[in-house]
Amino acid sequence: MKPGAQAEQTAARYLQQHGLKLLQANFRCRFGEIDLILRDGETLVFAEVRLRSRSDFGGAAASIDRRKQGKLIRAAQLYLASLAHLPPCRFDALLLLSADGAEGVEWIKNAFEV
């Protein structure tokens, strides 16, 4: 398994252990991909998983720049268009230093606002 796919599985397990329900992994559309879509109570969570073994160039959090945020927002809008009603939503980021999460998982809720 590739490190990125393993990191996404690790992040999904981590979030499920914290009470979120996984709805879909790797939602792909013409705008890009959303790594994980989950439900946290009534809130729909679009989660971006970042694996960075080094902190050069700002680390994992810095890699979710405005361009990446725009792609995530457009992909989320397309996903939301398929729903009968619009729930509250947020964008979270999960930052890992190792694919298996052995060095910990940093969970940033509301990583950016729309």
Tab-separated table of N, CA and C in Angstrom:
chain	number	residue	atom	x	y	z
A	1	MET	N	0.846	-1.181	0.000
A	1	MET	CA	0.000	0.000	0.000
A	1	MET	C	0.891	1.244	0.000
A	2	LYS	N	0.515	2.216	-0.795
A	2	LYS	CA	1.275	3.465	-0.871
A	2	LYS	C	1.120	4.252	0.428
A	3	PRO	N	2.145	5.030	0.792
A	3	PRO	CA	2.085	5.793	2.046
A	3	PRO	C	0.879	6.727	2.137
A	4	GLY	N	0.514	7.383	1.043
A	4	GLY	CA	-0.631	8.296	1.069
A	4	GLY	C	-1.932	7.571	1.370
A	5	ALA	N	-2.134	6.407	0.755
A	5	ALA	CA	-3.343	5.611	1.003
A	5	ALA	C	-3.355	5.104	2.444
A	6	GLN	N	-2.192	4.698	2.945
A	6	GLN	CA	-2.108	4.236	4.330
A	6	GLN	C	-2.418	5.391	5.294
A	7	ALA	N	-1.920	6.580	4.990
A	7	ALA	CA	-2.183	7.747	5.832
A	7	ALA	C	-3.677	8.068	5.859
A	8	GLU	N	-4.352	7.938	4.725
A	8	GLU	CA	-5.797	8.187	4.679
A	8	GLU	C	-6.556	7.163	5.521
A	9	GLN	N	-6.140	5.894	5.461
A	9	GLN	CA	-6.779	4.866	6.289
A	9	GLN	C	-6.533	5.142	7.773
A	10	THR	N	-5.324	5.547	8.110
A	10	THR	CA	-4.985	5.878	9.489
A	10	THR	C	-5.848	7.039	9.976
A	11	ALA	N	-5.981	8.068	9.151
A	11	ALA	CA	-6.789	9.233	9.510
A	11	ALA	C	-8.256	8.856	9.669
A	12	ALA	N	-8.772	8.012	8.782
A	12	ALA	CA	-10.168	7.579	8.871
A	12	ALA	C	-10.405	6.826	10.172
A	13	ARG	N	-9.503	5.918	10.524
A	13	ARG	CA	-9.635	5.183	11.789
A	13	ARG	C	-9.595	6.135	12.984
A	14	TYR	N	-8.675	7.085	12.927
A	14	TYR	CA	-8.530	8.057	14.009
A	14	TYR	C	-9.835	8.837	14.213
A	15	LEU	N	-10.414	9.314	13.124
A	15	LEU	CA	-11.656	10.077	13.220
A	15	LEU	C	-12.818	9.206	13.696
A	16	GLN	N	-12.866	7.971	13.233
A	16	GLN	CA	-13.921	7.063	13.677
A	16	GLN	C	-13.784	6.776	15.179
A	17	GLN	N	-12.567	6.671	15.656
A	17	GLN	CA	-12.339	6.464	17.096
A	17	GLN	C	-12.795	7.674	17.905
A	18	HIS	N	-12.883	8.834	17.249
A	18	HIS	CA	-13.340	10.052	17.900
A	18	HIS	C	-14.819	10.334	17.607
A	19	GLY	N	-15.537	9.314	17.143
A	19	GLY	CA	-16.983	9.414	17.019
A	19	GLY	C	-17.537	9.839	15.670
A	20	LEU	N	-16.690	10.098	14.682
A	20	LEU	CA	-17.196	10.470	13.365
A	20	LEU	C	-17.551	9.216	12.574
A	21	LYS	N	-18.493	9.363	11.658
A	21	LYS	CA	-18.910	8.241	10.815
A	21	LYS	C	-18.411	8.484	9.395
A	22	LEU	N	-17.648	7.535	8.870
A	22	LEU	CA	-17.122	7.650	7.507
A	22	LEU	C	-18.236	7.399	6.504
A	23	LEU	N	-18.453	8.368	5.617
A	23	LEU	CA	-19.457	8.231	4.568
A	23	LEU	C	-18.829	7.811	3.246
A	24	GLN	N	-17.655	8.408	2.937
A	24	GLN	CA	-16.999	8.104	1.665
A	24	GLN	C	-15.525	8.469	1.748
A	25	ALA	N	-14.720	7.648	1.120
A	25	ALA	CA	-13.289	7.933	0.998
A	25	ALA	C	-12.979	8.183	-0.471
A	26	ASN	N	-12.081	9.104	-0.710
A	26	ASN	CA	-11.592	9.398	-2.065
A	26	ASN	C	-12.704	9.763	-3.044
A	27	PHE	N	-13.486	10.763	-2.671
A	27	PHE	CA	-14.501	11.288	-3.576
A	27	PHE	C	-13.778	12.053	-4.684
A	28	ARG	N	-13.924	11.559	-5.912
A	28	ARG	CA	-13.243	12.173	-7.051
A	28	ARG	C	-14.254	12.829	-7.979
A	29	CYS	N	-13.868	13.982	-8.490
A	29	CYS	CA	-14.701	14.674	-9.470
A	29	CYS	C	-13.774	15.511	-10.348
A	30	ARG	N	-14.337	16.267	-11.242
A	30	ARG	CA	-13.524	17.048	-12.183
A	30	ARG	C	-12.699	18.135	-11.491
A	31	PHE	N	-13.058	18.494	-10.268
A	31	PHE	CA	-12.333	19.551	-9.558
A	31	PHE	C	-11.176	19.008	-8.718
A	32	GLY	N	-11.171	17.703	-8.495
A	32	GLY	CA	-10.118	17.111	-7.679
A	32	GLY	C	-10.675	16.004	-6.816
A	33	GLU	N	-10.076	15.836	-5.647
A	33	GLU	CA	-10.453	14.737	-4.759
A	33	GLU	C	-10.602	15.239	-3.329
A	34	ILE	N	-11.602	14.697	-2.651
A	34	ILE	CA	-11.746	14.906	-1.212
A	34	ILE	C	-11.354	13.583	-0.569
A	35	ASP	N	-10.365	13.628	0.306
A	35	ASP	CA	-9.847	12.390	0.886
A	35	ASP	C	-10.906	11.633	1.678
A	36	LEU	N	-11.578	12.315	2.599
A	36	LEU	CA	-12.567	11.667	3.453
A	36	LEU	C	-13.791	12.567	3.616
A	37	ILE	N	-14.960	11.959	3.554
A	37	ILE	CA	-16.201	12.671	3.854
A	37	ILE	C	-16.836	11.917	5.016
A	38	LEU	N	-17.103	12.650	6.090
A	38	LEU	CA	-17.602	12.032	7.308
A	38	LEU	C	-18.746	12.830	7.888
A	39	ARG	N	-19.413	12.239	8.861
A	39	ARG	CA	-20.457	12.940	9.586
A	39	ARG	C	-20.037	13.013	11.044
A	40	ASP	N	-20.090	14.239	11.583
A	40	ASP	CA	-19.806	14.500	12.993
A	40	ASP	C	-21.094	15.053	13.588
A	41	GLY	N	-21.926	14.169	14.123
A	41	GLY	CA	-23.261	14.584	14.550
A	41	GLY	C	-24.069	14.962	13.325
A	42	GLU	N	-24.549	16.191	13.289
A	42	GLU	CA	-25.305	16.686	12.142
A	42	GLU	C	-24.410	17.353	11.100
A	43	THR	N	-23.140	17.519	11.408
A	43	THR	CA	-22.215	18.249	10.536
A	43	THR	C	-21.528	17.320	9.547
A	44	LEU	N	-21.489	17.734	8.291
A	44	LEU	CA	-20.762	17.021	7.257
A	44	LEU	C	-19.328	17.546	7.254
A	45	VAL	N	-18.376	16.628	7.316
A	45	VAL	CA	-16.966	17.004	7.417
A	45	VAL	C	-16.232	16.550	6.161
A	46	PHE	N	-15.582	17.498	5.500
A	46	PHE	CA	-14.717	17.206	4.368
A	46	PHE	C	-13.293	17.264	4.908
A	47	ALA	N	-12.603	16.128	4.915
A	47	ALA	CA	-11.287	16.048	5.547
A	47	ALA	C	-10.182	15.869	4.513
A	48	GLU	N	-9.166	16.681	4.654
A	48	GLU	CA	-7.964	16.597	3.822
A	48	GLU	C	-6.867	15.970	4.676
A	49	VAL	N	-6.251	14.913	4.163
A	49	VAL	CA	-5.198	14.206	4.883
A	49	VAL	C	-3.867	14.568	4.247
A	50	ARG	N	-2.917	14.975	5.093
A	50	ARG	CA	-1.594	15.343	4.598
A	50	ARG	C	-0.529	14.560	5.339
A	51	LEU	N	0.348	13.950	4.578
A	51	LEU	CA	1.468	13.204	5.117
A	51	LEU	C	2.740	13.939	4.724
A	52	ARG	N	3.498	14.349	5.711
A	52	ARG	CA	4.778	15.013	5.462
A	52	ARG	C	5.788	14.492	6.458
A	53	SER	N	6.807	13.852	5.963
A	53	SER	CA	7.821	13.299	6.862
A	53	SER	C	8.833	14.361	7.293
A	54	ARG	N	8.824	15.507	6.619
A	54	ARG	CA	9.741	16.593	6.963
A	54	ARG	C	8.953	17.889	7.055
A	55	SER	N	9.482	18.822	7.807
A	55	SER	CA	8.790	20.102	7.972
A	55	SER	C	9.335	21.189	7.043
A	56	ASP	N	10.201	20.825	6.102
A	56	ASP	CA	10.700	21.795	5.120
A	56	ASP	C	9.504	22.400	4.384
A	57	PHE	N	9.621	23.621	3.973
A	57	PHE	CA	8.588	24.303	3.195
A	57	PHE	C	7.270	24.429	3.965
A	58	GLY	N	7.338	24.452	5.293
A	58	GLY	CA	6.152	24.706	6.099
A	58	GLY	C	5.404	23.479	6.576
A	59	GLY	N	5.834	22.294	6.201
A	59	GLY	CA	5.177	21.095	6.692
A	59	GLY	C	3.843	20.826	6.034
A	60	ALA	N	3.100	19.914	6.648
A	60	ALA	CA	1.850	19.431	6.068
A	60	ALA	C	0.778	20.512	5.990
A	61	ALA	N	0.632	21.302	7.030
A	61	ALA	CA	-0.429	22.324	7.047
A	61	ALA	C	-0.229	23.352	5.945
A	62	ALA	N	1.010	23.737	5.697
A	62	ALA	CA	1.290	24.757	4.684
A	62	ALA	C	0.982	24.272	3.272
A	63	SER	N	0.883	22.961	3.094
A	63	SER	CA	0.620	22.428	1.757
A	63	SER	C	-0.853	22.583	1.354
A	64	ILE	N	-1.711	22.970	2.292
A	64	ILE	CA	-3.123	23.216	1.963
A	64	ILE	C	-3.267	24.713	1.706
A	65	ASP	N	-2.749	25.126	0.565
A	65	ASP	CA	-2.729	26.548	0.208
A	65	ASP	C	-4.063	26.982	-0.405
A	66	ARG	N	-4.163	28.240	-0.783
A	66	ARG	CA	-5.413	28.790	-1.344
A	66	ARG	C	-5.875	28.015	-2.576
A	67	ARG	N	-4.946	27.620	-3.406
A	67	ARG	CA	-5.293	26.873	-4.621
A	67	ARG	C	-5.937	25.538	-4.242
A	68	LYS	N	-5.312	24.819	-3.304
A	68	LYS	CA	-5.849	23.533	-2.847
A	68	LYS	C	-7.198	23.734	-2.166
A	69	GLN	N	-7.324	24.772	-1.359
A	69	GLN	CA	-8.592	25.068	-0.701
A	69	GLN	C	-9.696	25.288	-1.735
A	70	GLY	N	-9.393	26.026	-2.789
A	70	GLY	CA	-10.377	26.275	-3.843
A	70	GLY	C	-10.854	24.985	-4.493
A	71	LYS	N	-9.927	24.066	-4.755
A	71	LYS	CA	-10.300	22.775	-5.339
A	71	LYS	C	-11.187	21.983	-4.392
A	72	LEU	N	-10.839	21.993	-3.105
A	72	LEU	CA	-11.641	21.271	-2.120
A	72	LEU	C	-13.045	21.861	-2.016
A	73	ILE	N	-13.138	23.171	-2.027
A	73	ILE	CA	-14.434	23.838	-1.937
A	73	ILE	C	-15.299	23.491	-3.145
A	74	ARG	N	-14.730	23.551	-4.340
A	74	ARG	CA	-15.503	23.230	-5.551
A	74	ARG	C	-15.944	21.764	-5.558
A	75	ALA	N	-15.060	20.862	-5.129
A	75	ALA	CA	-15.427	19.442	-5.059
A	75	ALA	C	-16.532	19.230	-4.028
A	76	ALA	N	-16.442	19.916	-2.889
A	76	ALA	CA	-17.475	19.802	-1.852
A	76	ALA	C	-18.811	20.330	-2.356
A	77	GLN	N	-18.791	21.432	-3.095
A	77	GLN	CA	-20.027	21.982	-3.648
A	77	GLN	C	-20.685	20.988	-4.591
A	78	LEU	N	-19.883	20.300	-5.386
A	78	LEU	CA	-20.426	19.295	-6.297
A	78	LEU	C	-21.035	18.133	-5.498
A	79	TYR	N	-20.356	17.696	-4.453
A	79	TYR	CA	-20.886	16.631	-3.597
A	79	TYR	C	-22.204	17.079	-2.957
A	80	LEU	N	-22.238	18.285	-2.441
A	80	LEU	CA	-23.435	18.798	-1.773
A	80	LEU	C	-24.621	18.915	-2.730
A	81	ALA	N	-24.346	19.169	-3.999
A	81	ALA	CA	-25.422	19.298	-4.990
A	81	ALA	C	-26.194	17.995	-5.161
A	82	SER	N	-25.592	16.872	-4.759
A	82	SER	CA	-26.262	15.576	-4.891
A	82	SER	C	-27.140	15.239	-3.687
A	83	LEU	N	-27.127	16.073	-2.663
A	83	LEU	CA	-27.887	15.801	-1.446
A	83	LEU	C	-29.264	16.452	-1.483
A	84	ALA	N	-30.211	15.831	-0.799
A	84	ALA	CA	-31.579	16.360	-0.752
A	84	ALA	C	-31.670	17.631	0.080
A	85	HIS	N	-30.880	17.710	1.145
A	85	HIS	CA	-30.853	18.930	1.962
A	85	HIS	C	-29.411	19.217	2.363
A	86	LEU	N	-29.112	20.478	2.638
A	86	LEU	CA	-27.749	20.891	2.948
A	86	LEU	C	-27.518	20.918	4.454
A	87	PRO	N	-26.647	20.058	4.948
A	87	PRO	CA	-26.317	20.060	6.369
A	87	PRO	C	-25.241	21.113	6.648
A	88	PRO	N	-25.016	21.425	7.922
A	88	PRO	CA	-23.859	22.269	8.241
A	88	PRO	C	-22.594	21.521	7.802
A	89	CYS	N	-21.603	22.255	7.352
A	89	CYS	CA	-20.376	21.636	6.839
A	89	CYS	C	-19.142	22.315	7.419
A	90	ARG	N	-18.035	21.582	7.393
A	90	ARG	CA	-16.745	22.175	7.740
A	90	ARG	C	-15.640	21.412	7.014
A	91	PHE	N	-14.498	22.063	6.923
A	91	PHE	CA	-13.316	21.466	6.314
A	91	PHE	C	-12.282	21.250	7.411
A	92	ASP	N	-11.869	19.993	7.590
A	92	ASP	CA	-10.854	19.650	8.577
A	92	ASP	C	-9.588	19.204	7.863
A	93	ALA	N	-8.479	19.284	8.573
A	93	ALA	CA	-7.207	18.781	8.060
A	93	ALA	C	-6.636	17.809	9.080
A	94	LEU	N	-6.101	16.720	8.584
A	94	LEU	CA	-5.408	15.760	9.435
A	94	LEU	C	-3.973	15.677	8.954
A	95	LEU	N	-3.064	15.981	9.851
A	95	LEU	CA	-1.654	16.064	9.508
A	95	LEU	C	-0.906	14.921	10.178
A	96	LEU	N	-0.179	14.154	9.383
A	96	LEU	CA	0.564	13.005	9.889
A	96	LEU	C	2.032	13.123	9.496
A	97	LEU	N	2.904	12.723	10.406
A	97	LEU	CA	4.335	12.681	10.114
A	97	LEU	C	4.751	11.293	9.635
A	98	SER	N	3.914	10.290	9.901
A	98	SER	CA	4.162	8.943	9.398
A	98	SER	C	2.833	8.353	8.961
A	99	ALA	N	2.871	7.498	7.964
A	99	ALA	CA	1.644	6.955	7.381
A	99	ALA	C	0.828	6.141	8.380
A	100	ASP	N	1.500	5.526	9.339
A	100	ASP	CA	0.785	4.703	10.317
A	100	ASP	C	0.334	5.497	11.542
A	101	GLY	N	0.648	6.788	11.575
A	101	GLY	CA	0.228	7.635	12.681
A	101	GLY	C	1.016	7.424	13.958
A	102	ALA	N	2.095	6.653	13.887
A	102	ALA	CA	2.886	6.338	15.082
A	102	ALA	C	3.432	7.592	15.763
A	103	GLU	N	3.668	8.627	14.991
A	103	GLU	CA	4.202	9.874	15.551
A	103	GLU	C	3.083	10.850	15.896
A	104	GLY	N	1.854	10.368	15.848
A	104	GLY	CA	0.718	11.194	16.212
A	104	GLY	C	-0.023	11.734	15.005
A	105	VAL	N	-1.249	12.157	15.275
A	105	VAL	CA	-2.115	12.759	14.260
A	105	VAL	C	-2.537	14.114	14.793
A	106	GLU	N	-2.322	15.139	13.987
A	106	GLU	CA	-2.798	16.472	14.355
A	106	GLU	C	-4.097	16.716	13.592
A	107	TRP	N	-5.159	16.971	14.335
A	107	TRP	CA	-6.490	17.174	13.749
A	107	TRP	C	-6.849	18.644	13.898
A	108	ILE	N	-6.970	19.334	12.779
A	108	ILE	CA	-7.348	20.738	12.780
A	108	ILE	C	-8.794	20.843	12.297
A	109	LYS	N	-9.705	21.115	13.230
A	109	LYS	CA	-11.105	21.307	12.867
A	109	LYS	C	-11.262	22.708	12.288
A	110	ASN	N	-12.147	22.840	11.311
A	110	ASN	CA	-12.350	24.130	10.640
A	110	ASN	C	-11.021	24.705	10.169
A	111	ALA	N	-10.284	23.905	9.420
A	111	ALA	CA	-8.953	24.287	8.955
A	111	ALA	C	-8.994	25.556	8.113
A	112	PHE	N	-10.105	25.764	7.417
A	112	PHE	CA	-10.303	26.995	6.664
A	112	PHE	C	-11.789	27.230	6.495
A	113	GLU	N	-12.156	28.466	6.308
A	113	GLU	CA	-13.559	28.856	6.183
A	113	GLU	C	-13.893	29.137	4.734
A	114	VAL	N	-15.148	28.900	4.385
A	114	VAL	CA	-15.609	29.171	3.020
A	114	VAL	C	-16.182	30.570	2.992
